[in-house]
Coordinates of C-alpha atoms in Angstrom, one line a residue:
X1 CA -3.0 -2.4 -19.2
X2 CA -2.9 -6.4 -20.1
X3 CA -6.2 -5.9 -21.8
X4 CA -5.4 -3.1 -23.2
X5 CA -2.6 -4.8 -25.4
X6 CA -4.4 -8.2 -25.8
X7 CA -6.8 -6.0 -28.1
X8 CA -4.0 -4.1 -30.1
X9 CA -2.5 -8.0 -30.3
X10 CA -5.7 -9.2 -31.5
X11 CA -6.3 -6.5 -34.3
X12 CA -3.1 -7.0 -35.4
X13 CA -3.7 -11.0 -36.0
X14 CA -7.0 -9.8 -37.3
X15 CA -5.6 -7.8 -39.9
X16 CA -2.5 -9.8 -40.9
X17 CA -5.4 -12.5 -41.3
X18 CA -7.0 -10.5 -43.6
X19 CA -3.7 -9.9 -45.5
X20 CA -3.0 -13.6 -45.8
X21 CA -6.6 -14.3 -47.1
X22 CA -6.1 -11.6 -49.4
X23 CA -2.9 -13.5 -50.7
X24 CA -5.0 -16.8 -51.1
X25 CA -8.0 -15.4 -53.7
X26 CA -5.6 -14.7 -56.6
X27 CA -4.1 -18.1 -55.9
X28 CA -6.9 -19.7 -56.0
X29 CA -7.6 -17.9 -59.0
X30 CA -4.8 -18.6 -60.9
X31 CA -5.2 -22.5 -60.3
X32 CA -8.9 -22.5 -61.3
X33 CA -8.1 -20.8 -64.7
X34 CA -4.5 -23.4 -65.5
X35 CA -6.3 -26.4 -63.4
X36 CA -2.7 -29.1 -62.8
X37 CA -0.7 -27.0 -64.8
X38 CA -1.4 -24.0 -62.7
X39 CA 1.1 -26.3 -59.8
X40 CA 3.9 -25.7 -62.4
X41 CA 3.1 -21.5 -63.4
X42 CA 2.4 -20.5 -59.0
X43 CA 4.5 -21.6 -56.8
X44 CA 3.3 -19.8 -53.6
X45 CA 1.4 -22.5 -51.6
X46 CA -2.2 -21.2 -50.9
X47 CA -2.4 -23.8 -48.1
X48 CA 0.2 -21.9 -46.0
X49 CA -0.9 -18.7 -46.6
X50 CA -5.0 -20.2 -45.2
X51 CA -2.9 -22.0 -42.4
X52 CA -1.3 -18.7 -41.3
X53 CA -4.7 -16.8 -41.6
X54 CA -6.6 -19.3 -39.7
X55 CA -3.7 -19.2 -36.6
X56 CA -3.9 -15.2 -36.7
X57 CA -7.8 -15.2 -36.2
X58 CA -7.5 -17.8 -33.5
X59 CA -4.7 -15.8 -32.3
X60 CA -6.9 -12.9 -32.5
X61 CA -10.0 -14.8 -30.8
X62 CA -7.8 -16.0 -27.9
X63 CA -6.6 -12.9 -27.0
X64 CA -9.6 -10.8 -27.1
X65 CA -10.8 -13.6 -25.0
X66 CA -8.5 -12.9 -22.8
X67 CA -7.3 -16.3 -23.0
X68 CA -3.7 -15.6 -22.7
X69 CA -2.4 -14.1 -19.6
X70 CA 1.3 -12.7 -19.6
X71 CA 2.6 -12.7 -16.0
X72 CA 0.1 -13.6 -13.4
X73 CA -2.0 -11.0 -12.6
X74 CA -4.6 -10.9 -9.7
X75 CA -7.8 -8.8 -10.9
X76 CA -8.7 -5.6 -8.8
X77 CA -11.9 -6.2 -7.2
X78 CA -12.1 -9.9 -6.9
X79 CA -11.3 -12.0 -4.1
X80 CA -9.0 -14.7 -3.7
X81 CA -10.9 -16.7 -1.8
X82 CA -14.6 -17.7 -1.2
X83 CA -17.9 -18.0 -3.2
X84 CA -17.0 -15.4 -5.6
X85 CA -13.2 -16.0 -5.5
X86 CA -11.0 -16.0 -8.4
X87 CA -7.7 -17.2 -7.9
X88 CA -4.8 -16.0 -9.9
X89 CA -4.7 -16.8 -13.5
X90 CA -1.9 -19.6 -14.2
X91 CA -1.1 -17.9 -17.2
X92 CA -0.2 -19.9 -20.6
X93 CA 3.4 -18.2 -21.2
X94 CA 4.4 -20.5 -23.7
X95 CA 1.1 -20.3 -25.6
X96 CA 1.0 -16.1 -25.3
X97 CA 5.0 -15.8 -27.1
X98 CA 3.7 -18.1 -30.1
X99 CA 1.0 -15.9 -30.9
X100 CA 2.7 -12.8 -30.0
X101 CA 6.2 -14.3 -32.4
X102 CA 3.1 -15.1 -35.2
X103 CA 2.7 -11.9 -36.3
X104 CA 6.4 -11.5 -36.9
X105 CA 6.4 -14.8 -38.7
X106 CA 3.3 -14.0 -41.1
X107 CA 4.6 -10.4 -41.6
X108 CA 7.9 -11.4 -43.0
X109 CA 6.3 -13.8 -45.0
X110 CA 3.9 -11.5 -46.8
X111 CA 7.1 -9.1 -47.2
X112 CA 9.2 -12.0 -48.8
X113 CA 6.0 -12.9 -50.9
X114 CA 5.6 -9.4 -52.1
X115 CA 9.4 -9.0 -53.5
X116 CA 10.3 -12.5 -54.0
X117 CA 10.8 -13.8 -57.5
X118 CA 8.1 -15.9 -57.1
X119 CA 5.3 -13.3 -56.6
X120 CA 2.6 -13.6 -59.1
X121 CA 2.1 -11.3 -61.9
X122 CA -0.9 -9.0 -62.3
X123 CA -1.8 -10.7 -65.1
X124 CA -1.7 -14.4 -63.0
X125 CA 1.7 -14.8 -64.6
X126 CA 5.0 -15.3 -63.2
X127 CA 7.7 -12.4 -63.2
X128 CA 11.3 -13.3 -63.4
X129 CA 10.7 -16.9 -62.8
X130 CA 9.0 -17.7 -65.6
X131 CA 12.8 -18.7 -67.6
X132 CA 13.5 -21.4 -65.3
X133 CA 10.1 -22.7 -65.9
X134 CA 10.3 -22.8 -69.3
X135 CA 14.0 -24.4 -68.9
X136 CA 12.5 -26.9 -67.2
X137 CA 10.2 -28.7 -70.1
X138 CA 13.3 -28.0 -72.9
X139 CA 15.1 -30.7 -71.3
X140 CA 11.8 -33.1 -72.3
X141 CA 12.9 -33.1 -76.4
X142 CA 16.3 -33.5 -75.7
X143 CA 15.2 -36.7 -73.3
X144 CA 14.0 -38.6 -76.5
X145 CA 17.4 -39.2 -77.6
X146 CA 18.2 -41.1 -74.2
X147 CA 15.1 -43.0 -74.4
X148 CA 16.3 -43.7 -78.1
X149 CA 19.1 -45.9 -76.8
X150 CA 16.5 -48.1 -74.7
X151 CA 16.4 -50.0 -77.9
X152 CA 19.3 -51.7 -77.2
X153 CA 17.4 -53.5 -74.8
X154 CA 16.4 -56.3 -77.0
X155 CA 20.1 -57.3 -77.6
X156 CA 19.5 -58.3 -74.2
X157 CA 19.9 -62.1 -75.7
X158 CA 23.5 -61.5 -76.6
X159 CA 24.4 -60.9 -73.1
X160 CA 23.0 -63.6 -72.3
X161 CA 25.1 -66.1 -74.3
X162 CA 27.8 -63.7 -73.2
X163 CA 27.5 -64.9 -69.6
X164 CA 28.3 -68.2 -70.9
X165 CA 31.0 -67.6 -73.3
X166 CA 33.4 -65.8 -70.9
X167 CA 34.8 -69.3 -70.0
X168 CA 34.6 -70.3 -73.2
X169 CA 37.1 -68.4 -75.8
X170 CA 38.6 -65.1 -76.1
X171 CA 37.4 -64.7 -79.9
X172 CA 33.8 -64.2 -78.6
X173 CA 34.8 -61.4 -76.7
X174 CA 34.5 -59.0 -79.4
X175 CA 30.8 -60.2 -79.7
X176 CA 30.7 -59.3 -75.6
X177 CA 31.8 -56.0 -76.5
X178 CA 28.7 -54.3 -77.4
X179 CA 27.2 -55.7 -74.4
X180 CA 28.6 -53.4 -72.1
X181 CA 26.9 -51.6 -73.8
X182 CA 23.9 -52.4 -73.0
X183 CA 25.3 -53.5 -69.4
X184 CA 25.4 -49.1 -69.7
X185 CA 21.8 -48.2 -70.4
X186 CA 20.8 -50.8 -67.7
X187 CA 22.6 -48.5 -65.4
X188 CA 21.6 -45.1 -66.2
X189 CA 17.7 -46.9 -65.0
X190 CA 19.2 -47.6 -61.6
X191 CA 19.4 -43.6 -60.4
X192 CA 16.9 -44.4 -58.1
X193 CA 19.2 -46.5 -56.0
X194 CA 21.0 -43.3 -54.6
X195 CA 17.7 -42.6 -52.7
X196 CA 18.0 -45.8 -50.5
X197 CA 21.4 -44.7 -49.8
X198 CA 20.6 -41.4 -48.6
X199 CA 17.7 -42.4 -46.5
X200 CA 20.5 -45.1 -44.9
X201 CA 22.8 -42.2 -44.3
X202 CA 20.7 -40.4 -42.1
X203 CA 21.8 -41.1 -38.4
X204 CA 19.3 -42.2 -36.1
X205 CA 17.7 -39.4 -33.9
X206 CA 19.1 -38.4 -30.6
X207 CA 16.2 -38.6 -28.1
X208 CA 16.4 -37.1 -24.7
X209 CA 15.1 -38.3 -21.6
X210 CA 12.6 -37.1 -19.4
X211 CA 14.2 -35.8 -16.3
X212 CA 13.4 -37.7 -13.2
X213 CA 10.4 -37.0 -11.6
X214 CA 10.5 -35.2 -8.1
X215 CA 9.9 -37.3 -5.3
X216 CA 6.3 -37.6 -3.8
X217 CA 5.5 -35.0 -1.2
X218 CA 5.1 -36.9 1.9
X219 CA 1.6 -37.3 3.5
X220 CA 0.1 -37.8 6.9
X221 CA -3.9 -38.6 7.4
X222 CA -4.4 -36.4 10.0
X223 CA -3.0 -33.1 7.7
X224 CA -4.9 -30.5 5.7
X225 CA -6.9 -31.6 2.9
X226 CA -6.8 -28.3 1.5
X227 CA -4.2 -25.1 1.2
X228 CA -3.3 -23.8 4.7
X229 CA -4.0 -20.0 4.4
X230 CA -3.2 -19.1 8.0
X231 CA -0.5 -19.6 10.8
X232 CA 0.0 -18.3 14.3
X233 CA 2.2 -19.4 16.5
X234 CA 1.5 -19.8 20.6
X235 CA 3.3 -17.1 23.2
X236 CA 5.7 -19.6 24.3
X237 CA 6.4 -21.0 21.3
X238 CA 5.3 -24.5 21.2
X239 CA 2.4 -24.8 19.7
X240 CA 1.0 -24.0 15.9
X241 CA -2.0 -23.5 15.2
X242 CA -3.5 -23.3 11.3
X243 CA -6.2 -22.6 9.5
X244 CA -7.1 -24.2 6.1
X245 CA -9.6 -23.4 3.0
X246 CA -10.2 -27.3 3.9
X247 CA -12.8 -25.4 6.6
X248 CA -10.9 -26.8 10.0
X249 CA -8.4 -25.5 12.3
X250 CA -5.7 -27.6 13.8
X251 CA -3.4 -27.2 16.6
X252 CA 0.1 -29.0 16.3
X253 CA 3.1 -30.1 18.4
X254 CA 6.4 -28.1 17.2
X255 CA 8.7 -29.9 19.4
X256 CA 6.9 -33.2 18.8
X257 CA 6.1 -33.1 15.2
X258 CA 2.6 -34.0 15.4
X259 CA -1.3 -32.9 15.3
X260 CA -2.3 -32.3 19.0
X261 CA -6.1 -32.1 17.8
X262 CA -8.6 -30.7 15.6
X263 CA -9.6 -26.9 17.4
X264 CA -13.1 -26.7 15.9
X265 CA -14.5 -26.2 12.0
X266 CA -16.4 -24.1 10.0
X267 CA -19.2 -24.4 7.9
X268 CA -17.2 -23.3 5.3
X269 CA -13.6 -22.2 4.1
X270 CA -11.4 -21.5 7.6
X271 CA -9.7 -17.8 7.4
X272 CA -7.7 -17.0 10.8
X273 CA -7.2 -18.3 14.0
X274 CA -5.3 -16.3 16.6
X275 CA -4.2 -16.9 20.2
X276 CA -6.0 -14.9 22.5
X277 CA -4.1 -13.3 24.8
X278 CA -5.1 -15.2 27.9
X279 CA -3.3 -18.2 26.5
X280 CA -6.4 -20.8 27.0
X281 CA -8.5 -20.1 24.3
X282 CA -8.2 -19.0 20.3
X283 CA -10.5 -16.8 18.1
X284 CA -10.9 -18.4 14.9
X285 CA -12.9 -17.3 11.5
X286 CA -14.3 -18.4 8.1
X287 CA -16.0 -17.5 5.6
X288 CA -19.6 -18.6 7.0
X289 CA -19.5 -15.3 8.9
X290 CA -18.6 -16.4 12.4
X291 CA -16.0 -15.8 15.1
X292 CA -15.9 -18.5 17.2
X293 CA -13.5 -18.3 20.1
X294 CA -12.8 -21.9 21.3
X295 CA -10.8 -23.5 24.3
X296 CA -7.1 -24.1 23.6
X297 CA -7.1 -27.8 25.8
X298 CA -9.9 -29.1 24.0
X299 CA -11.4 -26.9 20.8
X300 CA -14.9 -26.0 23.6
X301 CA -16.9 -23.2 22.1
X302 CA -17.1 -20.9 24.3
X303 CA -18.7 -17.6 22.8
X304 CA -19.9 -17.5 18.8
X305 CA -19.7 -14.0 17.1
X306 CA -22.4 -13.8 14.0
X307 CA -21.3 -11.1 11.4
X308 CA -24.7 -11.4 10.0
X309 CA -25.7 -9.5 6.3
X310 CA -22.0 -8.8 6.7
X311 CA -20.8 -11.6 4.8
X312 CA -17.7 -13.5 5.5
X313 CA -14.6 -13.1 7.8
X314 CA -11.8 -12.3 5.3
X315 CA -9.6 -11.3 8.2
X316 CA -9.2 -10.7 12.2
X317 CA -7.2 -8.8 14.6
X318 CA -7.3 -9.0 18.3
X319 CA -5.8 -6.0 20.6
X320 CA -3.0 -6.5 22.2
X321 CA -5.3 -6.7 25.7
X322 CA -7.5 -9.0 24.3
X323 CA -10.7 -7.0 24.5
X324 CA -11.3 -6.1 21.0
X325 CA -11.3 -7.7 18.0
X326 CA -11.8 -6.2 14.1
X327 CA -12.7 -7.9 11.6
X328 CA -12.6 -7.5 7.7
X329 CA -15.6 -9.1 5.8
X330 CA -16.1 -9.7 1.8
X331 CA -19.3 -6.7 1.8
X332 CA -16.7 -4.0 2.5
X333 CA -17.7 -4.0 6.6
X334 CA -15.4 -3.2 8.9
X335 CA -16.6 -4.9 12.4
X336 CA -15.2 -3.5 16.0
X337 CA -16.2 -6.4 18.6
X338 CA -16.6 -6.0 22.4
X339 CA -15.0 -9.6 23.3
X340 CA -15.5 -8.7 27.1
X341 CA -19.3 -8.1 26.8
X342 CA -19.5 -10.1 23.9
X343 CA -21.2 -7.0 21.5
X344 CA -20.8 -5.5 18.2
X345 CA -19.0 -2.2 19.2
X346 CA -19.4 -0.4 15.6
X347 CA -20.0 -1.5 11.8
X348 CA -17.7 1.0 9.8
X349 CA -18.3 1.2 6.1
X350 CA -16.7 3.0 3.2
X351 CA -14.9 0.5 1.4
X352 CA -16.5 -0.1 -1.6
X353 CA -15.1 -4.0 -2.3
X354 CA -14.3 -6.7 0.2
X355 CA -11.9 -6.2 2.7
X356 CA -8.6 -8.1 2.4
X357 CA -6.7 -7.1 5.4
X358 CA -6.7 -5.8 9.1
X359 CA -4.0 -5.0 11.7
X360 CA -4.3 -2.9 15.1
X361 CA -1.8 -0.7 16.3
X362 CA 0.2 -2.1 19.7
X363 CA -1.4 0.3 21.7
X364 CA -5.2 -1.0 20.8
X365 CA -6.5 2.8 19.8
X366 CA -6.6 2.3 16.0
X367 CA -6.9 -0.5 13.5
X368 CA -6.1 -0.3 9.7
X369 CA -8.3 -1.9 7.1
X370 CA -7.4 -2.4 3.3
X371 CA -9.4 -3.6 0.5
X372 CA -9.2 -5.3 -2.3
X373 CA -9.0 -2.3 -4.8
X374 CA -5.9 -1.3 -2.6
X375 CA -7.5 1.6 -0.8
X376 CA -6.2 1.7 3.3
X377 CA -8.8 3.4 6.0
X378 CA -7.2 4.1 9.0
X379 CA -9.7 3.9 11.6
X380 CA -10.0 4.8 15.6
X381 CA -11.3 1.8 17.8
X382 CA -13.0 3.0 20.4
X383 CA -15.2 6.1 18.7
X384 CA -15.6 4.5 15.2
X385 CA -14.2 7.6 13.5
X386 CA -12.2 7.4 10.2
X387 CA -9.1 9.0 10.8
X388 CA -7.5 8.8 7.3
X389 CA -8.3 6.9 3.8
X390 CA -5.8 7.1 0.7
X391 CA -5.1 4.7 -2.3
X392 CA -2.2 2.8 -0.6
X393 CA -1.8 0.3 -3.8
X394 CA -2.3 -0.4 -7.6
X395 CA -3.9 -3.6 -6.5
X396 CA -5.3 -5.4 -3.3
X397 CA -3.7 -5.5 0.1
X398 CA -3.5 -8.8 1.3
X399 CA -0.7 -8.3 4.4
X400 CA -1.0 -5.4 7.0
X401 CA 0.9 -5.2 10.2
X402 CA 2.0 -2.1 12.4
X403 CA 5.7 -1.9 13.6
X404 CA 5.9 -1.9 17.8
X405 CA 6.3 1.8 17.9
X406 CA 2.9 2.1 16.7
X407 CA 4.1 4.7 13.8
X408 CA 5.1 2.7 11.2
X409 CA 2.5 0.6 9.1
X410 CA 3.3 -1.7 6.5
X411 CA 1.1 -3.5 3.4
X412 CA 1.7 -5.9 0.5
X413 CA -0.4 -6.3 -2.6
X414 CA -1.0 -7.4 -5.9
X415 CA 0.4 -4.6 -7.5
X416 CA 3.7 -7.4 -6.1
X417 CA 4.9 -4.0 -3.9
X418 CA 5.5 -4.2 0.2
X419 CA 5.3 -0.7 1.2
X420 CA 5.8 0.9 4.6
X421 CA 3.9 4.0 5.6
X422 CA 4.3 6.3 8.0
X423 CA 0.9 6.5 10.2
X424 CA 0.4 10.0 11.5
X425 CA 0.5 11.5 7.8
X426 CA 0.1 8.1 5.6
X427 CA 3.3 9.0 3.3
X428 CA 5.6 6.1 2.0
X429 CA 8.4 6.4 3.6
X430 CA 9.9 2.9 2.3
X431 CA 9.6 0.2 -0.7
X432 CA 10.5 -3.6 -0.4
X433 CA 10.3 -5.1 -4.3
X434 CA 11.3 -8.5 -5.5
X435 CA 7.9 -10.3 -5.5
X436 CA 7.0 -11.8 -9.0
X437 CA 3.1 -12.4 -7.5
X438 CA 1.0 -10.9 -5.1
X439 CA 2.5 -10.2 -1.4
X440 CA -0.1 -11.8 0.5
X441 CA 1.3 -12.3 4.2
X442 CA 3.6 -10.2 6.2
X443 CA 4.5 -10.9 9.5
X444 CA 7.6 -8.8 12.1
X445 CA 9.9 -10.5 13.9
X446 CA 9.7 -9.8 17.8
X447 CA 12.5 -7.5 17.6
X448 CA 10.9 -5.7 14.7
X449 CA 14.7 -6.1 12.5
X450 CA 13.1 -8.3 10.1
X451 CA 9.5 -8.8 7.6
X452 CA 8.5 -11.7 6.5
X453 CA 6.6 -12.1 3.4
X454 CA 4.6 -15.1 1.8
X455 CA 3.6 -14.6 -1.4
X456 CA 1.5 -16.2 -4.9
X457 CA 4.7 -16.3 -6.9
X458 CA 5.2 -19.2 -4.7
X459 CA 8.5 -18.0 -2.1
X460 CA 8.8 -16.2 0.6
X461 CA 11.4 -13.8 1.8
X462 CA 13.0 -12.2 4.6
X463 CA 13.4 -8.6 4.3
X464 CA 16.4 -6.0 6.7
X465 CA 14.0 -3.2 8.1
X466 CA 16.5 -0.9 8.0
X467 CA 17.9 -1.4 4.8
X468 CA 15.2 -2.8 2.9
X469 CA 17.3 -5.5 1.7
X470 CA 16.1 -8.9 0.8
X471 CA 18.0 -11.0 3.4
X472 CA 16.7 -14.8 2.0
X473 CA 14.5 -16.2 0.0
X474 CA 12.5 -19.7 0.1
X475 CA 11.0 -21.1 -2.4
X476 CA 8.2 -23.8 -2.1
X477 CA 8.4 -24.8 -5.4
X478 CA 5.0 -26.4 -4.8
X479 CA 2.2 -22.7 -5.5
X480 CA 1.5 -20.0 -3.7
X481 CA 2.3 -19.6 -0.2
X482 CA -0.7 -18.0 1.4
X483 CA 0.7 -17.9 5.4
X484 CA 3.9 -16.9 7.3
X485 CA 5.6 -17.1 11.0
X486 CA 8.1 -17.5 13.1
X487 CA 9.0 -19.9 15.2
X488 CA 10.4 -19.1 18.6
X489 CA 13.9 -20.2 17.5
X490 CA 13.7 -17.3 14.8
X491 CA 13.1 -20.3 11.7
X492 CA 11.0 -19.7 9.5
X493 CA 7.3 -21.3 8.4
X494 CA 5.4 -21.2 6.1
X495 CA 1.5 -22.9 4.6
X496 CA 0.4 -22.9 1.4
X497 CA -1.4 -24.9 -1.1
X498 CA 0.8 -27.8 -1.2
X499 CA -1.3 -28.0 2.4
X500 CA 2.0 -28.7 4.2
X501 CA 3.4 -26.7 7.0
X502 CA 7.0 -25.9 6.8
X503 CA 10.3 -25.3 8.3
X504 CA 13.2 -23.1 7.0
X505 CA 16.5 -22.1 8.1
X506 CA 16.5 -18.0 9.2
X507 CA 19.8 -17.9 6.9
X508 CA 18.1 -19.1 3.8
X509 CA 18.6 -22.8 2.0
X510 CA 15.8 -25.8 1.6
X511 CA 12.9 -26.4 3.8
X512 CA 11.6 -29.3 5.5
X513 CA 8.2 -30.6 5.9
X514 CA 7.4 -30.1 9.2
X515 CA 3.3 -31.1 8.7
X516 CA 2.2 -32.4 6.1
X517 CA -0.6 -32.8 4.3
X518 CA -3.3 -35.6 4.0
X519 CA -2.7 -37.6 0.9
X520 CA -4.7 -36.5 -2.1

């Protein structure tokens, strides 16, 4: 639809373009025949009218370029991250309303041109203005008779033995007489002096300063060098570990506020890490195609998964027992891994573009997969068997998580919606909306009352499951948030690409740094 009205816009510059060069070739015309004097008969300025057709074709150019993005807009069918990632256009808002305010401007213009009184005549004459330009050289004869008077110049001498006689006798003074006179036609020169004065009446500018700077985000050399696109947070609470385009997982200290080590790292951009469910080791995943499940104490490899001509790990999930995994990858591959035996239990295809989200159900019988066109496969573990596949979303899903009764589902997208679906016949039963970019992490609390939500437009919010109210809101002010949690006290966190890690109060209000990242 964006493009769609970026080429209406851009014919429309095109042809008001037209209309203002159009306006110029008479113009011209009409100065070539009258040469200087032609400045006098025209007074519409063939500049302006060039200026305002050259700004309409760039205009035009720029937005059937595609050059100037409205609200930011994440393309179907391309990934946000990776070796064909795209991320979100920044969008040049400012930019986009002075081209899209131009074609007001240049319209009203060529409507006041056309019934203005100074609108050139067929004939190259003026119409109706044409008096006052006449007027204006009549006052030329009449100006001899001023200049007439500048003779009185040369009794210039007189006032000169009038500047001595003043002291010496009255009867001289009829002599000084006619040299006020004179003093007069001195003064009419002297109309040039009311210019000074206006240009020293103008009061000096007002200039505003810039507001104060924020302050530095703080820095520690052992954080993320890149955006922090994944967080999970340990059974019993005191550990966090996070994943990072920068290609490493880390595992940190809640209580004490530090980096406990670097888990392992990828040969390229870091996806997901999970806990497994033994609570000694974590599966983590990138996109150089491998699951790599690694000891908790001190980052071992213990077992290395290859997805092979799959292509990357977009996404994991583990079953709630710990012997499955499924796994999303940017070919369109859905993988169903036997962690126990350490096989490839099934390679389910159907999507046609990369796969941007997975989730299993509690009970470890089905998983859901979602893709970056928005389509949603609902899938049975054990058999492979597609169960169900329907166009969840306008746009990508980037955030998928069951509720605990297993028959709820919900998914964010692009398309800036969080919708909850109802598994056994995939209606929507429910809409969260509030999102000004694409919903890109969800995550239930573990009483299932409340969704959390991270999302491009920079926040994330807290969302009543019953109600489908927007409980708080948390803005980074600092990009895109790309990971959510909680914390075992019920706070919330959240990673992004600021590459900090942080802390906010369930109830809403600021955030604090609780990790941050490695100075830039």
């Amino acid at each position: 639809m964006n493009r769609l009205a970026d080429r209406v816009l851009a014919l429309v510059l095109a042809v008001l373009a037209a209309a203002c060069l159009a306006q110029v070739y008479p113009l011209i015309e009409i100065l070539a025949g009258r040469g200087l004097a032609g400045l006098d008969a025209v007074t519409p300025r063939p500049a302006a009218y060039s200026a305002a057709a050259l700004a309409c074709l760039i205009g035009a150019l720029l937005f059937l370029a595609g050059q100037l993005p409205g609200r930011p807009e994440h393309a179907a069918g391309v990934p946000l991250f990776g070796r064909d990632a795209e991320l979100e256009p920044a969008g040049r808002p400012r930019l986009r309303r002075t081209f899209l305010v131009l074609p007001v401007v240049v319209l009203l213009a060529l409507l006041g041109d056309g019934f203005g009184s100074w609108r050139p005549h067929e004939g190259g004459e003026q119409v109706a203005s044409a008096p006052p330009m006449e007027s204006a050289p009549k006052p030329e004869p009449p100006e001899p008779s001023p200049v007439a008077p500048t003779p009185p110049l040369p009794p210039a001498p007189p006032p000169e033995q009038a500047a001595t006689p003043p002291a010496a006798a009255n009867p001289p003074a009829l002599p000084v007489q006619p040299a006020p006179p004179v003093a007069a036609p001195a003064v009419p020169p002297t109309p040039a002096a009311p210019i000074p004065p206006e240009v020293a009446v103008i009061p000096p500018p007002t200039v505003a300063p810039l507001p104060p700077s924020p302050p530095a985000a703080p820095t520690q050399p052992d954080g993320h060098r890149d955006a922090v696109v994944w967080l999970a947070v340990a059974p019993d609470g005191r550990s966090i570990m996070s994943a990072s385009t920068d290609h490493t997982i880390k595992l940190w200290d809640i209580s004490g506020k530090h980096l406990m080590r670097n888990l392992g790292v990828h040969k390229d951009m870091a996806r997901t890490a999970l806990y497994m469910p033994d609570g000694i080791s974590a599966l983590t995943a990138g996109d150089d195609g491998e699951i790599v499940q690694r000891k908790l104490s001190d980052g071992a490899v213990l077992h290395v998964f290859q997805s092979g001509q799959n292509g990357g790990v977009n996404k994991l999930a583990i079953s709630p027992d710990g012997r499955r995994a499924v796994s999303g990858h940017d070919t369109g591959n859905v993988i169903i891994w036997d962690l126990v035996n350490g096989a490839v239990l099934h390679v389910l295809t159907g999507h046609d573009w990369s796969i941007s989200a997975v989730a299993v159900s509690p009970d470890g019988k089905q998983a859901l997969s979602g893709s970056i066109d928005g389509t949603l496969k609902l899938w049975d573990i054990e058999s492979g068997k597609q169960l169900r596949s329907w166009h969840g979303h306008e746009q990508g899903t980037y955030g998928a998580v069951f509720t605990a009764d297993g028959h709820h589902l919900i998914t964010g997208s692009g398309d800036l919606t969080i919708k909850v679906w109802d598994v056994d016949s995939g209606r929507e039963v429910k809409r969260f909306e509030g999102h000004e970019g694409t919903v890109y992490a969800l995550v239930l609390s573990a009483d299932g009352k409340r969704l959390l939500s991270g999302s491009l437009d920079g926040t994330a919010r807290l969302w009543d499951m019953a109600s489908g109210n927007q409980i708080a809101m948390f803005d980074s002010q600092s990009g895109p948030i790309y990971a959510v949690a909680f914390a075992a006290d019920g706070t919330v966190l959240t990673g992004g690409s600021d590459r900090t890690i942080r802390d906010w109060p369930a109830a809403g209000g600021d955030g604090v740094v609780l990790f941050a990242g490695a100075p830039g």
